[in-house]
mmCIF file of C-alpha atoms in Angstrom:
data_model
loop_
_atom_site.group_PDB
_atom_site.id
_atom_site.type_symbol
_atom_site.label_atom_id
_atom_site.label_comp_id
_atom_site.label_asym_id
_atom_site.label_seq_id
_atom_site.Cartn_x
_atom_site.Cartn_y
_atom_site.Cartn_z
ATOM 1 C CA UNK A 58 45.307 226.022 83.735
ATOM 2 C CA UNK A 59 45.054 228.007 80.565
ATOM 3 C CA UNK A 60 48.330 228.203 80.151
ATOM 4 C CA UNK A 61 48.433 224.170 80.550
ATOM 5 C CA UNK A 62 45.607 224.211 77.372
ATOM 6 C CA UNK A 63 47.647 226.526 74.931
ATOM 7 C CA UNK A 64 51.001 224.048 75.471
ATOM 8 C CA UNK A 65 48.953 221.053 74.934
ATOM 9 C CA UNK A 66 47.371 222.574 71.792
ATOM 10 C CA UNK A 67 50.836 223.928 70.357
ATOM 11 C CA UNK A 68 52.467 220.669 71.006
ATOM 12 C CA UNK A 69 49.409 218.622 69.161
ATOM 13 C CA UNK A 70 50.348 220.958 66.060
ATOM 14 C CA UNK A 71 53.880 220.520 65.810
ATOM 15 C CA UNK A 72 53.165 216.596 65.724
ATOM 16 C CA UNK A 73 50.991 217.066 63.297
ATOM 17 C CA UNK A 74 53.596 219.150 60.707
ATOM 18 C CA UNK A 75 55.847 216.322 61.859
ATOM 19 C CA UNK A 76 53.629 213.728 60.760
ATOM 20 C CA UNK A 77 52.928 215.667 57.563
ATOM 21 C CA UNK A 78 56.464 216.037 56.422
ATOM 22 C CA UNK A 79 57.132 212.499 57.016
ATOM 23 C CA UNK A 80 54.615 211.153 54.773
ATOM 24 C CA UNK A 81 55.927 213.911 51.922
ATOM 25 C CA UNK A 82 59.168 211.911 52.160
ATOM 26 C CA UNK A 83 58.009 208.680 51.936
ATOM 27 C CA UNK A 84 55.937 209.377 48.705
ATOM 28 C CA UNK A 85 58.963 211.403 46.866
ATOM 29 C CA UNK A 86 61.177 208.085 47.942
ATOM 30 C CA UNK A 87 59.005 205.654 46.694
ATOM 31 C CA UNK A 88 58.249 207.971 43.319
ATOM 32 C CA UNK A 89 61.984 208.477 42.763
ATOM 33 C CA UNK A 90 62.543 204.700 43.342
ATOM 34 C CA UNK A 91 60.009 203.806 40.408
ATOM 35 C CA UNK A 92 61.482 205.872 38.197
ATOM 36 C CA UNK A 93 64.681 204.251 38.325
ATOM 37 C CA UNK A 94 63.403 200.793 37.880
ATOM 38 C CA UNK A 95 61.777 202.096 34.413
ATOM 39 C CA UNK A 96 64.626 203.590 32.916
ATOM 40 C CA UNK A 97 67.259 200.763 34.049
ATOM 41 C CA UNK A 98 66.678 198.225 30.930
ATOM 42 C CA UNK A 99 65.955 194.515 32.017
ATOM 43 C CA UNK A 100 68.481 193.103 29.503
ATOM 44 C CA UNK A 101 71.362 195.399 31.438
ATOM 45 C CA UNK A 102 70.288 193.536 34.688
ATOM 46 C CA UNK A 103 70.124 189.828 33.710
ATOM 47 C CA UNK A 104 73.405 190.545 32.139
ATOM 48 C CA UNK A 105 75.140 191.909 35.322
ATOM 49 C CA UNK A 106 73.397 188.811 37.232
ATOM 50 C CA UNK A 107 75.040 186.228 34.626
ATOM 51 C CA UNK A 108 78.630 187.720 34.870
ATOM 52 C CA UNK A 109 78.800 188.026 38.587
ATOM 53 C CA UNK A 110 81.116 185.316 40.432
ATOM 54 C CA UNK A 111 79.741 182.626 42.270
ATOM 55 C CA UNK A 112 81.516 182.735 45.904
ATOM 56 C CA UNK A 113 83.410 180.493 47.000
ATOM 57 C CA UNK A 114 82.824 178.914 50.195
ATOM 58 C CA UNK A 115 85.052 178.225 52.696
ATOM 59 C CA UNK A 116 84.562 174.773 55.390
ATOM 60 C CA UNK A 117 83.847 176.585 58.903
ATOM 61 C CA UNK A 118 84.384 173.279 60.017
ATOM 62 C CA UNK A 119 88.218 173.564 59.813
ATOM 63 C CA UNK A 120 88.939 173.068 63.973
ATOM 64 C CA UNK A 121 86.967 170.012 64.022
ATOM 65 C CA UNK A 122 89.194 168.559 61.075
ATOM 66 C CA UNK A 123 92.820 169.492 62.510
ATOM 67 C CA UNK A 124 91.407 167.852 65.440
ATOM 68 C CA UNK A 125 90.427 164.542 63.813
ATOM 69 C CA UNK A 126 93.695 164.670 61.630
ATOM 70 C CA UNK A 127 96.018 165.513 65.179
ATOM 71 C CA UNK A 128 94.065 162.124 66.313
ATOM 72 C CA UNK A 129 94.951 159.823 63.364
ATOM 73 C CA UNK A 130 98.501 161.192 63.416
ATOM 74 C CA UNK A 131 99.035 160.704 67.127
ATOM 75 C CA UNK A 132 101.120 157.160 68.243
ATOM 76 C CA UNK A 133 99.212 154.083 68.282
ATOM 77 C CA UNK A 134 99.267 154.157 72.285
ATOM 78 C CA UNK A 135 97.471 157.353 72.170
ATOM 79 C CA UNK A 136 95.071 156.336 70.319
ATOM 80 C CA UNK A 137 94.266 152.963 72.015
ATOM 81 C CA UNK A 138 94.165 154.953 75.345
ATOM 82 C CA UNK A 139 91.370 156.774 73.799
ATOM 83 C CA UNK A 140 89.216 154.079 72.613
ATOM 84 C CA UNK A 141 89.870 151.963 76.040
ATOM 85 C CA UNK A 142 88.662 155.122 78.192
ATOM 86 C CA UNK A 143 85.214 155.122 75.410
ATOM 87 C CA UNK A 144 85.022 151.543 75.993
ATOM 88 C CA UNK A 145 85.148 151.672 79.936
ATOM 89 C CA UNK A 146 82.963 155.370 79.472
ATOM 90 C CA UNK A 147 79.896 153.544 77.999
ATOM 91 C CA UNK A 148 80.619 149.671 78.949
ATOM 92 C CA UNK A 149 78.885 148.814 75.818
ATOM 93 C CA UNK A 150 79.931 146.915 72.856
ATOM 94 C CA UNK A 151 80.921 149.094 69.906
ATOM 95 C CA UNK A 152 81.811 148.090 65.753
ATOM 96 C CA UNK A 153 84.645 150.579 64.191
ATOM 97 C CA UNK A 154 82.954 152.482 62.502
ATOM 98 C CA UNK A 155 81.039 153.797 66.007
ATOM 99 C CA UNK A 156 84.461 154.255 67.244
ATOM 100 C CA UNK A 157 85.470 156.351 64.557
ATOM 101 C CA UNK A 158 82.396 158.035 65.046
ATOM 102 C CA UNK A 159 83.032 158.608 68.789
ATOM 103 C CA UNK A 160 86.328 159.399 69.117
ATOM 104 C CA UNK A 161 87.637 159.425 65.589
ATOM 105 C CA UNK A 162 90.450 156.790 66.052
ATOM 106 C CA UNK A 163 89.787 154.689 62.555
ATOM 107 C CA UNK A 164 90.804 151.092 63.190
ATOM 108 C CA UNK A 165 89.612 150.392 59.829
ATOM 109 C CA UNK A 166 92.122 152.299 58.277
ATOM 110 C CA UNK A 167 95.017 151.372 60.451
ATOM 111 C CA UNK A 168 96.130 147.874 60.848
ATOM 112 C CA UNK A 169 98.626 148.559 64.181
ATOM 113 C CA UNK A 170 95.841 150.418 65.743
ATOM 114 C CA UNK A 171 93.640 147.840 64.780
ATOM 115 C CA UNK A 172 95.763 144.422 65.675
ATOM 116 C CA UNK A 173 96.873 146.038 69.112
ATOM 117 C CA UNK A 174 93.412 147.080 69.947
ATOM 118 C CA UNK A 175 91.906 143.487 69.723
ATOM 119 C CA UNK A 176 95.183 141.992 71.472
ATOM 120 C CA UNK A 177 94.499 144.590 74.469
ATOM 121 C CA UNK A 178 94.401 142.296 78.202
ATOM 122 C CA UNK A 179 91.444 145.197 78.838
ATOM 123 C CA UNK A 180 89.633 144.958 75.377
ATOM 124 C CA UNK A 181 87.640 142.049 74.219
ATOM 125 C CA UNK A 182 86.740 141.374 70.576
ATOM 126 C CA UNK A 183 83.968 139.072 69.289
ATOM 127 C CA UNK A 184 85.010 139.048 65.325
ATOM 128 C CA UNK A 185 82.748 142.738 64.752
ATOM 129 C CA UNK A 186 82.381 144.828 68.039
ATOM 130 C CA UNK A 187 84.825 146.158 70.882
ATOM 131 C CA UNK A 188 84.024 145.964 74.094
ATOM 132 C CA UNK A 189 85.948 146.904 77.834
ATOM 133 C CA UNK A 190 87.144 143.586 79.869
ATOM 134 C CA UNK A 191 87.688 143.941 83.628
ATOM 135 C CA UNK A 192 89.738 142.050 85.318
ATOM 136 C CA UNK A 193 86.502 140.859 87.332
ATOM 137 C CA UNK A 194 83.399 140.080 85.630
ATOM 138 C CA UNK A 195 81.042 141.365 87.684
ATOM 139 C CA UNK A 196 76.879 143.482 87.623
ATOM 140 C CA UNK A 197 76.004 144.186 90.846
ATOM 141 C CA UNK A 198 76.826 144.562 94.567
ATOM 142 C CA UNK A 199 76.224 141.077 95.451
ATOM 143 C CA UNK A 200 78.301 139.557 93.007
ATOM 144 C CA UNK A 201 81.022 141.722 94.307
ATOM 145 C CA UNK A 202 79.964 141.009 98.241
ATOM 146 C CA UNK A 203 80.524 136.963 96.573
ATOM 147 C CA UNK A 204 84.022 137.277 95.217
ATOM 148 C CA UNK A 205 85.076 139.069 97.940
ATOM 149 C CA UNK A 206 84.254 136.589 100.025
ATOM 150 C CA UNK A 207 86.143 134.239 98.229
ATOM 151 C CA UNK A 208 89.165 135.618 99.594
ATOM 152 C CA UNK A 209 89.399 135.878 103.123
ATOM 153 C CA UNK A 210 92.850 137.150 103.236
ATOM 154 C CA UNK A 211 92.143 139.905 101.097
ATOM 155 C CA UNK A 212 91.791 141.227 97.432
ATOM 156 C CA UNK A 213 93.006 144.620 96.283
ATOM 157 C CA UNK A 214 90.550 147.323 95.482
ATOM 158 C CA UNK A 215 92.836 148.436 92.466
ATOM 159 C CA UNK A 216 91.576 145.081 90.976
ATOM 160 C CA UNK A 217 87.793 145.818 91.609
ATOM 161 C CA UNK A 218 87.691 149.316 90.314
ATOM 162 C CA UNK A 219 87.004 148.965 86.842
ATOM 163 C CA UNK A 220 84.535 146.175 87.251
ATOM 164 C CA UNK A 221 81.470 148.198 86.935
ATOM 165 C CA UNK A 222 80.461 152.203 87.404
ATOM 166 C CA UNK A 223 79.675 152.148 90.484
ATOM 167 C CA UNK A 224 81.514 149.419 92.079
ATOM 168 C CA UNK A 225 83.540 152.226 94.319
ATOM 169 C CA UNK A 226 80.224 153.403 95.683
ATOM 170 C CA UNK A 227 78.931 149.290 96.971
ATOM 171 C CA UNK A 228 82.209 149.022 98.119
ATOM 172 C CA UNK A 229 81.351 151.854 100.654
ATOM 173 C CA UNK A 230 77.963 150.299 101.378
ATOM 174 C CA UNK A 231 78.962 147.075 101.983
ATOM 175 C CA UNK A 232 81.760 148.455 104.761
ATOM 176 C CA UNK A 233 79.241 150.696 106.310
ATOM 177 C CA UNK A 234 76.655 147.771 106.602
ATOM 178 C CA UNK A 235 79.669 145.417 108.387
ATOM 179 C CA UNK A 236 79.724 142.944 105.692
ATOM 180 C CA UNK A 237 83.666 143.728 104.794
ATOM 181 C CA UNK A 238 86.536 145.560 106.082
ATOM 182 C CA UNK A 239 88.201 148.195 103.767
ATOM 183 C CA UNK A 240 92.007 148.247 105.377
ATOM 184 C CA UNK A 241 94.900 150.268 103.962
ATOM 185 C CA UNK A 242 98.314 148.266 102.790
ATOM 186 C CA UNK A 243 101.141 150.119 104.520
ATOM 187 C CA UNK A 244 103.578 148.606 101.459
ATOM 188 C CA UNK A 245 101.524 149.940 98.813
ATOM 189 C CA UNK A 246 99.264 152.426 100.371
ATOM 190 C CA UNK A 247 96.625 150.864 98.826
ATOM 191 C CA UNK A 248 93.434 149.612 99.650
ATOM 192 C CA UNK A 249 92.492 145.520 100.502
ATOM 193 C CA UNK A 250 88.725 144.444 100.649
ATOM 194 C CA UNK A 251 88.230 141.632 103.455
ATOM 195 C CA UNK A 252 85.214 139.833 104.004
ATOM 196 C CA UNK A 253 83.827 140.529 107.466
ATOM 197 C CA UNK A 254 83.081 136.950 108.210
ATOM 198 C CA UNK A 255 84.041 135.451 111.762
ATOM 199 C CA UNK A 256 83.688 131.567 110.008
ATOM 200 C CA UNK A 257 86.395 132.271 107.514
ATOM 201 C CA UNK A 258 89.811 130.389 108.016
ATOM 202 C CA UNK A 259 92.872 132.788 108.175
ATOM 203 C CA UNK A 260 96.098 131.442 106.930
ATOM 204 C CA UNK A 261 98.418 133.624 108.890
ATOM 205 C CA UNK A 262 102.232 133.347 107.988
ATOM 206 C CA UNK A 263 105.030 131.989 110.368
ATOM 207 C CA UNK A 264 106.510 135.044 110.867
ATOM 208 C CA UNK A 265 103.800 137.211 111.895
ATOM 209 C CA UNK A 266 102.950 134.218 114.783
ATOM 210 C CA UNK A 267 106.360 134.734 115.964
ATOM 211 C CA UNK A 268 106.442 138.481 116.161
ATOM 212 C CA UNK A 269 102.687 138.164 118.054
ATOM 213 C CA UNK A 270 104.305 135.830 120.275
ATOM 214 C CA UNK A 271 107.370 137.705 120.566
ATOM 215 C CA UNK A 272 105.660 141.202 121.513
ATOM 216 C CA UNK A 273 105.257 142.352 125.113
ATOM 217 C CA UNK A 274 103.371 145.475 126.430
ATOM 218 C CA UNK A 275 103.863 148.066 128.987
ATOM 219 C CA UNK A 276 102.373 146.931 132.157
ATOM 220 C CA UNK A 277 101.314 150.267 132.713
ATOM 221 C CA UNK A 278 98.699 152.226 130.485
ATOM 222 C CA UNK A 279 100.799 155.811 130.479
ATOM 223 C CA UNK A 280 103.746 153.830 128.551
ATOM 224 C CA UNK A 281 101.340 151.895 126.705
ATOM 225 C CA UNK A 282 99.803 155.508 125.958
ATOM 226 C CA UNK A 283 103.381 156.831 124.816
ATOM 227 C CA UNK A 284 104.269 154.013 122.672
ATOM 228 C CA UNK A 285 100.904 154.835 120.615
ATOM 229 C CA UNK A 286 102.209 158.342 120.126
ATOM 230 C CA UNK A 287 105.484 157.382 119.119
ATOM 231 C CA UNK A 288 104.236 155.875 116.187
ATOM 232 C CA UNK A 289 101.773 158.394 115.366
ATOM 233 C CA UNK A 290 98.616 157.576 117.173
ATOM 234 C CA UNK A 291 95.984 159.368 118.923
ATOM 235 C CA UNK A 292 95.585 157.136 122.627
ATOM 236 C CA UNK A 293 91.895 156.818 123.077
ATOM 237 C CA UNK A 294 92.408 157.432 126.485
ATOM 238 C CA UNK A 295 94.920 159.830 129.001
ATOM 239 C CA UNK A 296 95.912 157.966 132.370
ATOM 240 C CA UNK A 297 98.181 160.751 133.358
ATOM 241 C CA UNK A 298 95.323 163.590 133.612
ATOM 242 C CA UNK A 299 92.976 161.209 135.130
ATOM 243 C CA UNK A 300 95.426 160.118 137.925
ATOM 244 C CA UNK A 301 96.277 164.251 138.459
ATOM 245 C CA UNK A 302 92.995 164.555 138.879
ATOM 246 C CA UNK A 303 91.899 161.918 141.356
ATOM 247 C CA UNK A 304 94.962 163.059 143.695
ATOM 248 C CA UNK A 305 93.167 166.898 143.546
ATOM 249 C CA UNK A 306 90.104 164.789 145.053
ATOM 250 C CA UNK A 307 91.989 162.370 147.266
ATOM 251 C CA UNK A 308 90.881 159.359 146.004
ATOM 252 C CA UNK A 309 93.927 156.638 146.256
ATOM 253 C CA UNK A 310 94.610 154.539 142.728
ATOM 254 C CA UNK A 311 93.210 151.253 143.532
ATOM 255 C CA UNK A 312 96.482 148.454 144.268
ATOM 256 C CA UNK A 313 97.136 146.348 140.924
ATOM 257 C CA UNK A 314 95.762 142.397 141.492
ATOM 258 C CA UNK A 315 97.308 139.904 139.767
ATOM 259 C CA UNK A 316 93.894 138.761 137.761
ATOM 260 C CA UNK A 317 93.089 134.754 137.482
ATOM 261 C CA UNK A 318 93.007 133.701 133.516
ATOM 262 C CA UNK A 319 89.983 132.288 132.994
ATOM 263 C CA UNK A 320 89.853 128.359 131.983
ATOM 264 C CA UNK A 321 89.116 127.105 129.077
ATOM 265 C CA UNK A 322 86.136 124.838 128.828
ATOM 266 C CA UNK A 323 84.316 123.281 125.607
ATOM 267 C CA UNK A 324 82.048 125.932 125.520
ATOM 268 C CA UNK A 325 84.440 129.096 125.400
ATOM 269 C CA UNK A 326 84.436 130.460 122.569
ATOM 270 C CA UNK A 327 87.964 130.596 120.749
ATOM 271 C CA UNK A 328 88.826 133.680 118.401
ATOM 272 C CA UNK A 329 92.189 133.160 118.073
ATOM 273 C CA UNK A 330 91.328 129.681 116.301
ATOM 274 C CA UNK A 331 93.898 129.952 113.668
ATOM 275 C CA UNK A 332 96.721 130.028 116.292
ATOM 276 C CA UNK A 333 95.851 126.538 117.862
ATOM 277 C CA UNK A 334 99.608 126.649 119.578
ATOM 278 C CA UNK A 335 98.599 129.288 121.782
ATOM 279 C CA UNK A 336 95.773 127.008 123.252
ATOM 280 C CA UNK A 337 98.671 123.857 123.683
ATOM 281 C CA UNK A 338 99.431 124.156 127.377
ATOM 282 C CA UNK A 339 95.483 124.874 128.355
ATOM 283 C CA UNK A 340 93.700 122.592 130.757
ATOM 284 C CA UNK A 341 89.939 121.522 128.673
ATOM 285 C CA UNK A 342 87.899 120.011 130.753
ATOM 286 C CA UNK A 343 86.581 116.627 129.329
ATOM 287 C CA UNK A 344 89.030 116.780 126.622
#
């Protein structure tokens, strides 16, 4: 313990010479400091001050500008691209000089930008501001659930797209509610929009009534099941395992019967309505 004491005591003292020699330092700094300030004349200073150069600064902007200048430069198609993709961005009616501003294409200052800009098919021009045109004019949901409707045998997506943000998203909502069908175009691989709508008439070509006409099926399901894979379907069902397994157990596959078609009375109802030849050579009662 005492030796404890006579470290703690020694190290107290050495801090304290420390702290003693510090200050001596400080004061000779600050005297030596002074003493140059006195014997520098104030005329030698003001003198120095008046004949040193101004510097010259430099923009730190320069990117920025070789960007704006690589814009201007760039083909008028360029440039149009980039104010249609603001336009259909922000769907809001701009002037010039808020394109410039934006994007820094300046229409003002270049009559071919300018002229093909307001003769765009996508950009509307009222005399002072720009604005995006889709080919569809419409808000909301329901207007698009409306036009769609107005053509039962289909509109493209393609042509819906750019009608408003987020017309892709209703599009989804109004197939997963069952108000329209969203069916692929084997031609084009693209999308068609059909209103889901059992009252809408169907005009269905000459051609495709011939080839439903013309079109028989296997009589039994495994062929039916083959054909499907052949062109690259999954068959919702497999005949051939079920059948395997109901010999294991014995049971005997019920004989085929020849099944009765059902008349046609006035109060049948008739899906195929659009193909009234198929209904010729049926019995109505009471008609």
């Amino acid at each position: 313990m005492g030796s404890l004491q006579e470290s703690l005591t020694k190290f107290k003292k050495q801090q304290e010479k420390c702290q003693s020699t510090l200050t001596n330092i400080a004061a000779k700094a600050g005297s030596s400091k002074a003493a140059s300030l006195k014997s520098t004349p104030s005329s030698t200073s003001s003198s120095a001050n008046a004949k040193s150069p101004t510097p010259v600064k430099f923009s730190n902007d320069t990117e920025r500008l070789q960007h704006i200048n690589s814009i201007r430069k760039a083909p008028v198609g360029a440039q149009i691209k980039r104010v249609i993709h603001l336009l259909f961005e922000t769907r809001q009616a701009l002037t010039p000089e808020q394109i410039n501003e934006a994007c820094y294409v300046d229409t003002n200052a270049n009559k071919a930008v300018f002229d093909s800009l307001r003769n765009n098919p996508k950009v509307n021009y009222d005399g002072k501001r720009f604005s995006y045109k889709s080919k569809h004019d419409l808000k909301d949901k329901n207007q698009l659930l409306v036009l769609i409707r107005k053509f039962p045998e289909g509109i493209a997506v393609i042509d819906l797209k750019d009608s408003y943000p987020n017309v892709m998203e209703d599009l989804q909502a109004l197939k997963a509610s069952g108000q329209i069908w969203l069916l692929s175009n084997f031609d084009s691989q693209e999308d068609i929009a059909y209103p889901n709508d059992p009252r809408a008439v169907i005009k269905v070509d000459d051609d495709l009534k011939h080839l439903f006409r013309g079109m028989e099926l296997p009589r039994d399901m495994i062929d039916i099941e083959k054909e499907l894979q052949k062109n690259g379907m999954k068959p919702a069902t497999n005949t051939a395992k079920r059948r395997a397994k109901e010999q294991v157990h014995g049971i005997m596959p019920k004989p085929k019967t020849k099944k009765k078609k059902p008349e046609i009375s006035k109060r049948t109802k008739l899906t195929n309505a659009h193909l009234p030849e198929l209904f010729q050579h049926l019995n109505v009662p009471g008609s």
